[in-house]
Amino acid sequence: MSICLILDQKLDSRRNGDDCEFNGYLEDFLSLQENELDPVLREAFTTIQEKEPDTKICVGLRNEISRNAISNQIIRYKDVFKLNGKPMICPYILYLTNGDEERALLIMPDSEYGYIYAKGLYYCMTEPGSDFIDCKNEIVAISAANADQIVRTFDSLFTVKAGALQRGIDRNHFRNYEELKAAAIDAANQLKEEAADELLAADDRTELIYANVIKWFLLKKVLYVQYMVNKNILNTVHEGNVKKQRNQAKVNADEVTFLSYSEMWRLTDTPAEETEEPAEEEA
């Protein structure tokens, strides 16, 4: 099934669904009075809508974490499977049909490590067992500091192959895998350092804990998958031995340290009876 057809079927509250927060024409999304977009995103979306009036947007798309995906089994980050429902949320996906071709742009709001999380979402969305498994060549992921970067990437969706476009974006962020790995580890450590204060201040600890678990999972996911898809590493480092490459990819993912689900529940100063960890579902 094509990317646009799949996304079109995702239901928001206007169609009595909870797959996402909003799904429809970009023009309608921009016109919502209650919509408070980041200025960079508003500028980019407005420009894109003016160029391509038929562009649609899916906001806050919820996805499950696949238990069956081989990479998730190898990573073995069990905390992510303690989260209920569809805990992985894609902030914004623009999608458009142009002739016989369809493309989607997954957009993560700009932050220090935003692009790593964007790549993680892309890898999860397109892994075996997901709705978008057959759409790898129709989706590009981005996190951009300015509107021009978002617009230029969207403009290139139908003129440059998705893989080539994504590799070019990769190079704009990291010169090599080692730089990516160092950034992912830094991101994980930053999450750990900030978790205690944020949990103490949070009105809804569940929401924050879920968000942290997903972020640590995405960091692990990127380090594993990005290493595995690198044929140069396979041939020059591991002499074509996929098993050795896989073992090292797991080691890399394991370097992402985290606070456990249970630890985050205990990192509060509220009474113990209020901070008990929710009962876990049977696997």
PDB file of C-alpha atoms in Angstrom:
ATOM      1  CA  MET A   1       0.000   0.000   0.000  1.00  0.00           C
ATOM      2  CA  SER A   2       1.323   3.465  -0.876  1.00  0.00           C
ATOM      3  CA  ILE A   3       2.430   5.972   1.743  1.00  0.00           C
ATOM      4  CA  CYS A   4      -0.344   8.481   1.039  1.00  0.00           C
ATOM      5  CA  LEU A   5      -3.067   5.847   1.107  1.00  0.00           C
ATOM      6  CA  ILE A   6      -1.822   4.520   4.445  1.00  0.00           C
ATOM      7  CA  LEU A   7      -1.622   7.977   5.966  1.00  0.00           C
ATOM      8  CA  ASP A   8      -5.036   8.953   4.594  1.00  0.00           C
ATOM      9  CA  GLN A   9      -6.552   6.098   6.582  1.00  0.00           C
ATOM     10  CA  LYS A  10      -5.192   7.351   9.910  1.00  0.00           C
ATOM     11  CA  LEU A  11      -8.096   8.824  11.859  1.00  0.00           C
ATOM     12  CA  ASP A  12      -8.066  11.918  14.035  1.00  0.00           C
ATOM     13  CA  SER A  13     -10.787  13.034  16.448  1.00  0.00           C
ATOM     14  CA  ARG A  14     -12.696  14.752  13.633  1.00  0.00           C
ATOM     15  CA  ARG A  15     -13.319  11.282  12.204  1.00  0.00           C
ATOM     16  CA  ASN A  16     -13.867   9.663  15.607  1.00  0.00           C
ATOM     17  CA  GLY A  17     -10.362   8.231  15.727  1.00  0.00           C
ATOM     18  CA  ASP A  18      -7.290   8.472  17.917  1.00  0.00           C
ATOM     19  CA  ASP A  19      -4.543   7.480  15.485  1.00  0.00           C
ATOM     20  CA  CYS A  20      -3.269  11.060  15.475  1.00  0.00           C
ATOM     21  CA  GLU A  21      -4.049  14.601  16.570  1.00  0.00           C
ATOM     22  CA  PHE A  22      -4.818  15.941  13.095  1.00  0.00           C
ATOM     23  CA  ASN A  23      -4.871  14.463   9.616  1.00  0.00           C
ATOM     24  CA  GLY A  24      -5.947  16.461   6.606  1.00  0.00           C
ATOM     25  CA  TYR A  25      -4.987  19.263   4.290  1.00  0.00           C
ATOM     26  CA  LEU A  26      -2.081  21.424   5.407  1.00  0.00           C
ATOM     27  CA  GLU A  27      -4.128  24.535   4.623  1.00  0.00           C
ATOM     28  CA  ASP A  28      -6.797  23.450   7.116  1.00  0.00           C
ATOM     29  CA  PHE A  29      -4.212  22.702   9.770  1.00  0.00           C
ATOM     30  CA  LEU A  30      -2.627  26.125   9.384  1.00  0.00           C
ATOM     31  CA  SER A  31      -5.993  27.842   9.626  1.00  0.00           C
ATOM     32  CA  LEU A  32      -6.866  26.400  13.018  1.00  0.00           C
ATOM     33  CA  GLN A  33      -7.138  29.237  15.510  1.00  0.00           C
ATOM     34  CA  GLU A  34      -5.945  27.136  18.420  1.00  0.00           C
ATOM     35  CA  ASN A  35      -2.911  25.941  16.518  1.00  0.00           C
ATOM     36  CA  GLU A  36       0.282  27.315  18.045  1.00  0.00           C
ATOM     37  CA  LEU A  37       3.124  26.251  15.801  1.00  0.00           C
ATOM     38  CA  ASP A  38       6.792  26.918  16.257  1.00  0.00           C
ATOM     39  CA  PRO A  39       7.559  29.946  14.033  1.00  0.00           C
ATOM     40  CA  VAL A  40      10.071  27.974  11.960  1.00  0.00           C
ATOM     41  CA  LEU A  41       7.523  25.263  11.237  1.00  0.00           C
ATOM     42  CA  ARG A  42       4.748  27.761  10.515  1.00  0.00           C
ATOM     43  CA  GLU A  43       6.947  29.574   7.996  1.00  0.00           C
ATOM     44  CA  ALA A  44       7.989  26.318   6.323  1.00  0.00           C
ATOM     45  CA  PHE A  45       4.472  24.866   6.242  1.00  0.00           C
ATOM     46  CA  THR A  46       2.996  28.085   4.890  1.00  0.00           C
ATOM     47  CA  THR A  47       5.551  28.201   2.080  1.00  0.00           C
ATOM     48  CA  ILE A  48       4.979  24.548   1.208  1.00  0.00           C
ATOM     49  CA  GLN A  49       1.203  24.974   1.226  1.00  0.00           C
ATOM     50  CA  GLU A  50       1.456  27.918  -1.138  1.00  0.00           C
ATOM     51  CA  LYS A  51       3.650  25.907  -3.518  1.00  0.00           C
ATOM     52  CA  GLU A  52       1.723  22.647  -3.241  1.00  0.00           C
ATOM     53  CA  PRO A  53      -1.903  23.306  -2.149  1.00  0.00           C
ATOM     54  CA  ASP A  54      -2.734  19.579  -2.152  1.00  0.00           C
ATOM     55  CA  THR A  55      -0.189  18.811   0.577  1.00  0.00           C
ATOM     56  CA  LYS A  56      -1.608  17.012   3.592  1.00  0.00           C
ATOM     57  CA  ILE A  57      -0.267  16.727   7.124  1.00  0.00           C
ATOM     58  CA  CYS A  58      -0.529  14.064   9.802  1.00  0.00           C
ATOM     59  CA  VAL A  59       0.220  15.445  13.274  1.00  0.00           C
ATOM     60  CA  GLY A  60       1.118  13.330  16.299  1.00  0.00           C
ATOM     61  CA  LEU A  61       0.821   9.975  14.538  1.00  0.00           C
ATOM     62  CA  ARG A  62       0.862   7.169  17.094  1.00  0.00           C
ATOM     63  CA  ASN A  63       2.704   3.919  16.362  1.00  0.00           C
ATOM     64  CA  GLU A  64       3.277   0.651  18.162  1.00  0.00           C
ATOM     65  CA  ILE A  65       6.724  -0.753  18.931  1.00  0.00           C
ATOM     66  CA  SER A  66       7.135  -4.065  17.134  1.00  0.00           C
ATOM     67  CA  ARG A  67       8.094  -6.948  19.401  1.00  0.00           C
ATOM     68  CA  ASN A  68       8.830  -9.089  16.370  1.00  0.00           C
ATOM     69  CA  ALA A  69      11.318  -6.822  14.608  1.00  0.00           C
ATOM     70  CA  ILE A  70      14.722  -8.520  14.709  1.00  0.00           C
ATOM     71  CA  SER A  71      16.572  -5.316  15.568  1.00  0.00           C
ATOM     72  CA  ASN A  72      14.282  -4.721  18.568  1.00  0.00           C
ATOM     73  CA  GLN A  73      14.877  -8.251  19.800  1.00  0.00           C
ATOM     74  CA  ILE A  74      18.635  -7.809  19.521  1.00  0.00           C
ATOM     75  CA  ILE A  75      18.615  -4.410  21.228  1.00  0.00           C
ATOM     76  CA  ARG A  76      16.642  -5.988  24.110  1.00  0.00           C
ATOM     77  CA  TYR A  77      15.501  -2.738  25.684  1.00  0.00           C
ATOM     78  CA  LYS A  78      12.672  -4.334  27.643  1.00  0.00           C
ATOM     79  CA  ASP A  79      11.349  -1.117  29.167  1.00  0.00           C
ATOM     80  CA  VAL A  80       9.926   0.009  25.842  1.00  0.00           C
ATOM     81  CA  PHE A  81       7.505  -2.936  25.895  1.00  0.00           C
ATOM     82  CA  LYS A  82       6.147  -1.854  29.274  1.00  0.00           C
ATOM     83  CA  LEU A  83       4.500   1.137  27.627  1.00  0.00           C
ATOM     84  CA  ASN A  84       0.812   0.782  26.859  1.00  0.00           C
ATOM     85  CA  GLY A  85      -0.954   1.521  23.599  1.00  0.00           C
ATOM     86  CA  LYS A  86       0.897   3.170  20.739  1.00  0.00           C
ATOM     87  CA  PRO A  87       3.574   5.155  22.590  1.00  0.00           C
ATOM     88  CA  MET A  88       5.798   6.193  19.684  1.00  0.00           C
ATOM     89  CA  ILE A  89       4.648   9.542  18.314  1.00  0.00           C
ATOM     90  CA  CYS A  90       5.733  11.156  15.027  1.00  0.00           C
ATOM     91  CA  PRO A  91       5.340  14.923  15.439  1.00  0.00           C
ATOM     92  CA  TYR A  92       4.658  15.939  11.831  1.00  0.00           C
ATOM     93  CA  ILE A  93       4.418  14.095   8.530  1.00  0.00           C
ATOM     94  CA  LEU A  94       3.773  16.053   5.333  1.00  0.00           C
ATOM     95  CA  TYR A  95       2.578  13.923   2.420  1.00  0.00           C
ATOM     96  CA  LEU A  96       1.752  14.551  -1.202  1.00  0.00           C
ATOM     97  CA  THR A  97       0.893  12.743  -4.427  1.00  0.00           C
ATOM     98  CA  ASN A  98       2.581  14.013  -7.583  1.00  0.00           C
ATOM     99  CA  GLY A  99       1.470  12.148 -10.684  1.00  0.00           C
ATOM    100  CA  ASP A 100       2.162   8.469 -10.081  1.00  0.00           C
ATOM    101  CA  GLU A 101       4.546   9.113  -7.205  1.00  0.00           C
ATOM    102  CA  GLU A 102       3.914   9.652  -3.510  1.00  0.00           C
ATOM    103  CA  ARG A 103       6.261  11.027  -0.880  1.00  0.00           C
ATOM    104  CA  ALA A 104       6.239  11.877   2.813  1.00  0.00           C
ATOM    105  CA  LEU A 105       8.485  14.093   4.915  1.00  0.00           C
ATOM    106  CA  LEU A 106       8.790  13.174   8.593  1.00  0.00           C
ATOM    107  CA  ILE A 107       9.662  16.317  10.542  1.00  0.00           C
ATOM    108  CA  MET A 108      11.047  16.483  14.066  1.00  0.00           C
ATOM    109  CA  PRO A 109      11.118  19.993  15.582  1.00  0.00           C
ATOM    110  CA  ASP A 110      14.666  21.307  15.812  1.00  0.00           C
ATOM    111  CA  SER A 111      16.704  20.460  18.901  1.00  0.00           C
ATOM    112  CA  GLU A 112      20.285  19.513  19.671  1.00  0.00           C
ATOM    113  CA  TYR A 113      19.652  15.825  18.985  1.00  0.00           C
ATOM    114  CA  GLY A 114      16.448  16.157  16.961  1.00  0.00           C
ATOM    115  CA  TYR A 115      17.805  14.555  13.825  1.00  0.00           C
ATOM    116  CA  ILE A 116      18.852  11.379  15.642  1.00  0.00           C
ATOM    117  CA  TYR A 117      15.324  11.005  16.987  1.00  0.00           C
ATOM    118  CA  ALA A 118      13.917  11.675  13.505  1.00  0.00           C
ATOM    119  CA  LYS A 119      16.060   8.880  12.060  1.00  0.00           C
ATOM    120  CA  GLY A 120      14.975   6.576  14.873  1.00  0.00           C
ATOM    121  CA  LEU A 121      11.321   7.242  14.092  1.00  0.00           C
ATOM    122  CA  TYR A 122      11.973   6.542  10.424  1.00  0.00           C
ATOM    123  CA  TYR A 123      13.671   3.225  11.211  1.00  0.00           C
ATOM    124  CA  CYS A 124      10.787   2.197  13.478  1.00  0.00           C
ATOM    125  CA  MET A 125       8.117   3.245  10.993  1.00  0.00           C
ATOM    126  CA  THR A 126       9.659   1.212   8.187  1.00  0.00           C
ATOM    127  CA  GLU A 127      10.732  -1.921  10.036  1.00  0.00           C
ATOM    128  CA  PRO A 128       9.216  -5.378   9.376  1.00  0.00           C
ATOM    129  CA  GLY A 129       5.727  -5.659  10.789  1.00  0.00           C
ATOM    130  CA  SER A 130       4.965  -1.953  10.571  1.00  0.00           C
ATOM    131  CA  ASP A 131       2.304  -0.284   8.441  1.00  0.00           C
ATOM    132  CA  PHE A 132       5.005   1.431   6.409  1.00  0.00           C
ATOM    133  CA  ILE A 133       7.327  -1.513   5.710  1.00  0.00           C
ATOM    134  CA  ASP A 134       6.922  -1.095   1.947  1.00  0.00           C
ATOM    135  CA  CYS A 135       7.365   2.693   2.049  1.00  0.00           C
ATOM    136  CA  LYS A 136      11.101   2.981   2.776  1.00  0.00           C
ATOM    137  CA  ASN A 137      11.713   4.705  -0.529  1.00  0.00           C
ATOM    138  CA  GLU A 138       8.867   7.147  -0.067  1.00  0.00           C
ATOM    139  CA  ILE A 139       9.754   8.673   3.319  1.00  0.00           C
ATOM    140  CA  VAL A 140      12.524  11.101   4.283  1.00  0.00           C
ATOM    141  CA  ALA A 141      13.218  12.240   7.860  1.00  0.00           C
ATOM    142  CA  ILE A 142      14.475  15.668   8.883  1.00  0.00           C
ATOM    143  CA  SER A 143      15.023  18.003  11.806  1.00  0.00           C
ATOM    144  CA  ALA A 144      15.861  21.513  10.649  1.00  0.00           C
ATOM    145  CA  ALA A 145      16.852  24.757  12.334  1.00  0.00           C
ATOM    146  CA  ASN A 146      15.275  26.993   9.717  1.00  0.00           C
ATOM    147  CA  ALA A 147      12.308  27.002   7.356  1.00  0.00           C
ATOM    148  CA  ASP A 148      14.436  27.062   4.190  1.00  0.00           C
ATOM    149  CA  GLN A 149      15.941  23.666   5.005  1.00  0.00           C
ATOM    150  CA  ILE A 150      12.521  22.107   5.434  1.00  0.00           C
ATOM    151  CA  VAL A 151      11.188  23.678   2.236  1.00  0.00           C
ATOM    152  CA  ARG A 152      14.253  22.668   0.202  1.00  0.00           C
ATOM    153  CA  THR A 153      13.985  19.095   1.411  1.00  0.00           C
ATOM    154  CA  PHE A 154      10.286  18.945   0.598  1.00  0.00           C
ATOM    155  CA  ASP A 155      10.963  20.405  -2.848  1.00  0.00           C
ATOM    156  CA  SER A 156      13.513  17.637  -3.478  1.00  0.00           C
ATOM    157  CA  LEU A 157      11.240  14.729  -2.586  1.00  0.00           C
ATOM    158  CA  PHE A 158      10.160  14.122  -6.169  1.00  0.00           C
ATOM    159  CA  THR A 159      13.461  14.970  -7.891  1.00  0.00           C
ATOM    160  CA  VAL A 160      15.965  13.085  -5.725  1.00  0.00           C
ATOM    161  CA  LYS A 161      15.618   9.463  -4.624  1.00  0.00           C
ATOM    162  CA  ALA A 162      14.705   9.181  -0.959  1.00  0.00           C
ATOM    163  CA  GLY A 163      17.819   7.196  -0.047  1.00  0.00           C
ATOM    164  CA  ALA A 164      20.175   9.663  -1.683  1.00  0.00           C
ATOM    165  CA  LEU A 165      18.346  12.608  -0.150  1.00  0.00           C
ATOM    166  CA  GLN A 166      18.495  11.021   3.306  1.00  0.00           C
ATOM    167  CA  ARG A 167      22.213  10.277   3.000  1.00  0.00           C
ATOM    168  CA  GLY A 168      22.825  13.894   2.071  1.00  0.00           C
ATOM    169  CA  ILE A 169      20.949  15.036   5.178  1.00  0.00           C
ATOM    170  CA  ASP A 170      22.992  12.561   7.225  1.00  0.00           C
ATOM    171  CA  ARG A 171      26.214  14.163   6.011  1.00  0.00           C
ATOM    172  CA  ASN A 172      24.960  17.597   7.003  1.00  0.00           C
ATOM    173  CA  HIS A 173      24.692  16.405  10.599  1.00  0.00           C
ATOM    174  CA  PHE A 174      27.479  13.837  11.040  1.00  0.00           C
ATOM    175  CA  ARG A 175      30.671  13.240   9.104  1.00  0.00           C
ATOM    176  CA  ASN A 176      30.749   9.565  10.033  1.00  0.00           C
ATOM    177  CA  TYR A 177      29.205   6.902  12.233  1.00  0.00           C
ATOM    178  CA  GLU A 178      31.515   7.658  15.148  1.00  0.00           C
ATOM    179  CA  GLU A 179      30.238  11.238  15.328  1.00  0.00           C
ATOM    180  CA  LEU A 180      26.681   9.943  15.303  1.00  0.00           C
ATOM    181  CA  LYS A 181      27.479   7.467  18.052  1.00  0.00           C
ATOM    182  CA  ALA A 182      29.126  10.105  20.243  1.00  0.00           C
ATOM    183  CA  ALA A 183      26.110  12.393  19.838  1.00  0.00           C
ATOM    184  CA  ALA A 184      23.650   9.599  20.662  1.00  0.00           C
ATOM    185  CA  ILE A 185      25.555   8.711  23.832  1.00  0.00           C
ATOM    186  CA  ASP A 186      25.653  12.387  24.823  1.00  0.00           C
ATOM    187  CA  ALA A 187      21.908  12.630  24.242  1.00  0.00           C
ATOM    188  CA  ALA A 188      21.280   9.592  26.443  1.00  0.00           C
ATOM    189  CA  ASN A 189      23.439  10.976  29.235  1.00  0.00           C
ATOM    190  CA  GLN A 190      21.692  14.336  29.047  1.00  0.00           C
ATOM    191  CA  LEU A 191      18.325  12.616  29.418  1.00  0.00           C
ATOM    192  CA  LYS A 192      19.605  10.846  32.543  1.00  0.00           C
ATOM    193  CA  GLU A 193      20.922  14.053  34.064  1.00  0.00           C
ATOM    194  CA  GLU A 194      17.695  15.947  33.472  1.00  0.00           C
ATOM    195  CA  ALA A 195      15.258  13.178  34.402  1.00  0.00           C
ATOM    196  CA  ALA A 196      15.219  13.685  38.171  1.00  0.00           C
ATOM    197  CA  ASP A 197      14.428  17.406  38.117  1.00  0.00           C
ATOM    198  CA  GLU A 198      11.865  17.014  35.365  1.00  0.00           C
ATOM    199  CA  LEU A 199      10.100  14.137  37.090  1.00  0.00           C
ATOM    200  CA  LEU A 200       9.927  16.048  40.354  1.00  0.00           C
ATOM    201  CA  ALA A 201       8.366  19.014  38.560  1.00  0.00           C
ATOM    202  CA  ALA A 202       6.031  17.079  36.257  1.00  0.00           C
ATOM    203  CA  ASP A 203       2.273  17.075  36.809  1.00  0.00           C
ATOM    204  CA  ASP A 204       1.990  13.914  34.727  1.00  0.00           C
ATOM    205  CA  ARG A 205       4.905  11.612  35.486  1.00  0.00           C
ATOM    206  CA  THR A 206       3.559   8.877  33.225  1.00  0.00           C
ATOM    207  CA  GLU A 207       3.739  11.064  30.139  1.00  0.00           C
ATOM    208  CA  LEU A 208       7.322  12.103  30.869  1.00  0.00           C
ATOM    209  CA  ILE A 209       8.470   8.570  31.671  1.00  0.00           C
ATOM    210  CA  TYR A 210       6.956   7.301  28.448  1.00  0.00           C
ATOM    211  CA  ALA A 211       8.694  10.084  26.502  1.00  0.00           C
ATOM    212  CA  ASN A 212      12.068   9.292  28.063  1.00  0.00           C
ATOM    213  CA  VAL A 213      11.784   5.563  27.414  1.00  0.00           C
ATOM    214  CA  ILE A 214      10.916   6.223  23.771  1.00  0.00           C
ATOM    215  CA  LYS A 215      13.873   8.597  23.369  1.00  0.00           C
ATOM    216  CA  TRP A 216      16.347   6.079  24.815  1.00  0.00           C
ATOM    217  CA  PHE A 217      14.858   3.423  22.563  1.00  0.00           C
ATOM    218  CA  LEU A 218      15.224   5.618  19.471  1.00  0.00           C
ATOM    219  CA  LEU A 219      18.867   6.336  20.316  1.00  0.00           C
ATOM    220  CA  LYS A 220      19.579   2.612  20.605  1.00  0.00           C
ATOM    221  CA  LYS A 221      17.634   1.934  17.436  1.00  0.00           C
ATOM    222  CA  VAL A 222      19.633   4.433  15.406  1.00  0.00           C
ATOM    223  CA  LEU A 223      23.000   3.186  16.641  1.00  0.00           C
ATOM    224  CA  TYR A 224      22.071  -0.389  15.799  1.00  0.00           C
ATOM    225  CA  VAL A 225      20.374   0.082  12.430  1.00  0.00           C
ATOM    226  CA  GLN A 226      22.646   2.836  11.119  1.00  0.00           C
ATOM    227  CA  TYR A 227      25.628   0.574  11.754  1.00  0.00           C
ATOM    228  CA  MET A 228      23.969  -2.416  10.096  1.00  0.00           C
ATOM    229  CA  VAL A 229      23.000  -0.586   6.892  1.00  0.00           C
ATOM    230  CA  ASN A 230      26.537   0.729   6.378  1.00  0.00           C
ATOM    231  CA  LYS A 231      28.060  -1.521   3.700  1.00  0.00           C
ATOM    232  CA  ASN A 232      31.394   0.259   3.923  1.00  0.00           C
ATOM    233  CA  ILE A 233      31.682  -0.723   7.594  1.00  0.00           C
ATOM    234  CA  LEU A 234      30.666  -4.286   6.721  1.00  0.00           C
ATOM    235  CA  ASN A 235      33.411  -4.624   4.116  1.00  0.00           C
ATOM    236  CA  THR A 236      36.258  -2.567   5.575  1.00  0.00           C
ATOM    237  CA  VAL A 237      35.822  -3.238   9.299  1.00  0.00           C
ATOM    238  CA  HIS A 238      34.215  -6.683   9.380  1.00  0.00           C
ATOM    239  CA  GLU A 239      35.545  -8.147   6.108  1.00  0.00           C
ATOM    240  CA  GLY A 240      32.047  -8.903   4.868  1.00  0.00           C
ATOM    241  CA  ASN A 241      31.098 -10.868   7.991  1.00  0.00           C
ATOM    242  CA  VAL A 242      27.528  -9.836   8.813  1.00  0.00           C
ATOM    243  CA  LYS A 243      27.560 -11.704  12.124  1.00  0.00           C
ATOM    244  CA  LYS A 244      30.522  -9.664  13.348  1.00  0.00           C
ATOM    245  CA  GLN A 245      28.858  -6.489  12.157  1.00  0.00           C
ATOM    246  CA  ARG A 246      25.664  -7.414  14.000  1.00  0.00           C
ATOM    247  CA  ASN A 247      27.552  -8.161  17.208  1.00  0.00           C
ATOM    248  CA  GLN A 248      29.302  -4.795  17.083  1.00  0.00           C
ATOM    249  CA  ALA A 249      26.033  -3.022  16.284  1.00  0.00           C
ATOM    250  CA  LYS A 250      24.543  -4.488  19.459  1.00  0.00           C
ATOM    251  CA  VAL A 251      27.584  -3.408  21.470  1.00  0.00           C
ATOM    252  CA  ASN A 252      27.144   0.112  20.125  1.00  0.00           C
ATOM    253  CA  ALA A 253      23.465   0.181  21.079  1.00  0.00           C
ATOM    254  CA  ASP A 254      24.318  -1.116  24.546  1.00  0.00           C
ATOM    255  CA  GLU A 255      26.499   1.955  25.133  1.00  0.00           C
ATOM    256  CA  VAL A 256      23.345   4.050  25.360  1.00  0.00           C
ATOM    257  CA  THR A 257      22.801   4.183  29.118  1.00  0.00           C
ATOM    258  CA  PHE A 258      19.443   4.972  30.689  1.00  0.00           C
ATOM    259  CA  LEU A 259      17.376   5.095  33.846  1.00  0.00           C
ATOM    260  CA  SER A 260      15.129   2.071  34.117  1.00  0.00           C
ATOM    261  CA  TYR A 261      11.360   2.358  34.052  1.00  0.00           C
ATOM    262  CA  SER A 262      11.278   1.473  37.756  1.00  0.00           C
ATOM    263  CA  GLU A 263      14.009   3.963  38.656  1.00  0.00           C
ATOM    264  CA  MET A 264      12.108   6.787  37.018  1.00  0.00           C
ATOM    265  CA  TRP A 265       9.017   6.004  39.048  1.00  0.00           C
ATOM    266  CA  ARG A 266      11.087   6.163  42.224  1.00  0.00           C
ATOM    267  CA  LEU A 267      12.699   9.487  41.262  1.00  0.00           C
ATOM    268  CA  THR A 268       9.950  11.531  42.943  1.00  0.00           C
ATOM    269  CA  ASP A 269       9.467  13.074  46.350  1.00  0.00           C
ATOM    270  CA  THR A 270       5.734  12.319  46.530  1.00  0.00           C
ATOM    271  CA  PRO A 271       4.443   9.696  48.996  1.00  0.00           C
ATOM    272  CA  ALA A 272       5.374   6.124  48.187  1.00  0.00           C
ATOM    273  CA  GLU A 273       1.767   5.018  47.689  1.00  0.00           C
ATOM    274  CA  GLU A 274       1.433   7.605  44.913  1.00  0.00           C
ATOM    275  CA  THR A 275       4.621   6.628  43.120  1.00  0.00           C
ATOM    276  CA  GLU A 276       4.209   2.891  42.920  1.00  0.00           C
ATOM    277  CA  GLU A 277       5.095   1.590  39.503  1.00  0.00           C
ATOM    278  CA  PRO A 278       1.983   0.667  37.505  1.00  0.00           C
ATOM    279  CA  ALA A 279       1.309  -3.035  37.167  1.00  0.00           C
ATOM    280  CA  GLU A 280       2.993  -4.464  34.099  1.00  0.00           C
ATOM    281  CA  GLU A 281       1.032  -6.302  31.484  1.00  0.00           C
ATOM    282  CA  GLU A 282       1.779  -9.923  30.763  1.00  0.00           C
ATOM    283  CA  ALA A 283       4.254 -10.325  27.897  1.00  0.00           C
TER     284      ALA A 283
END
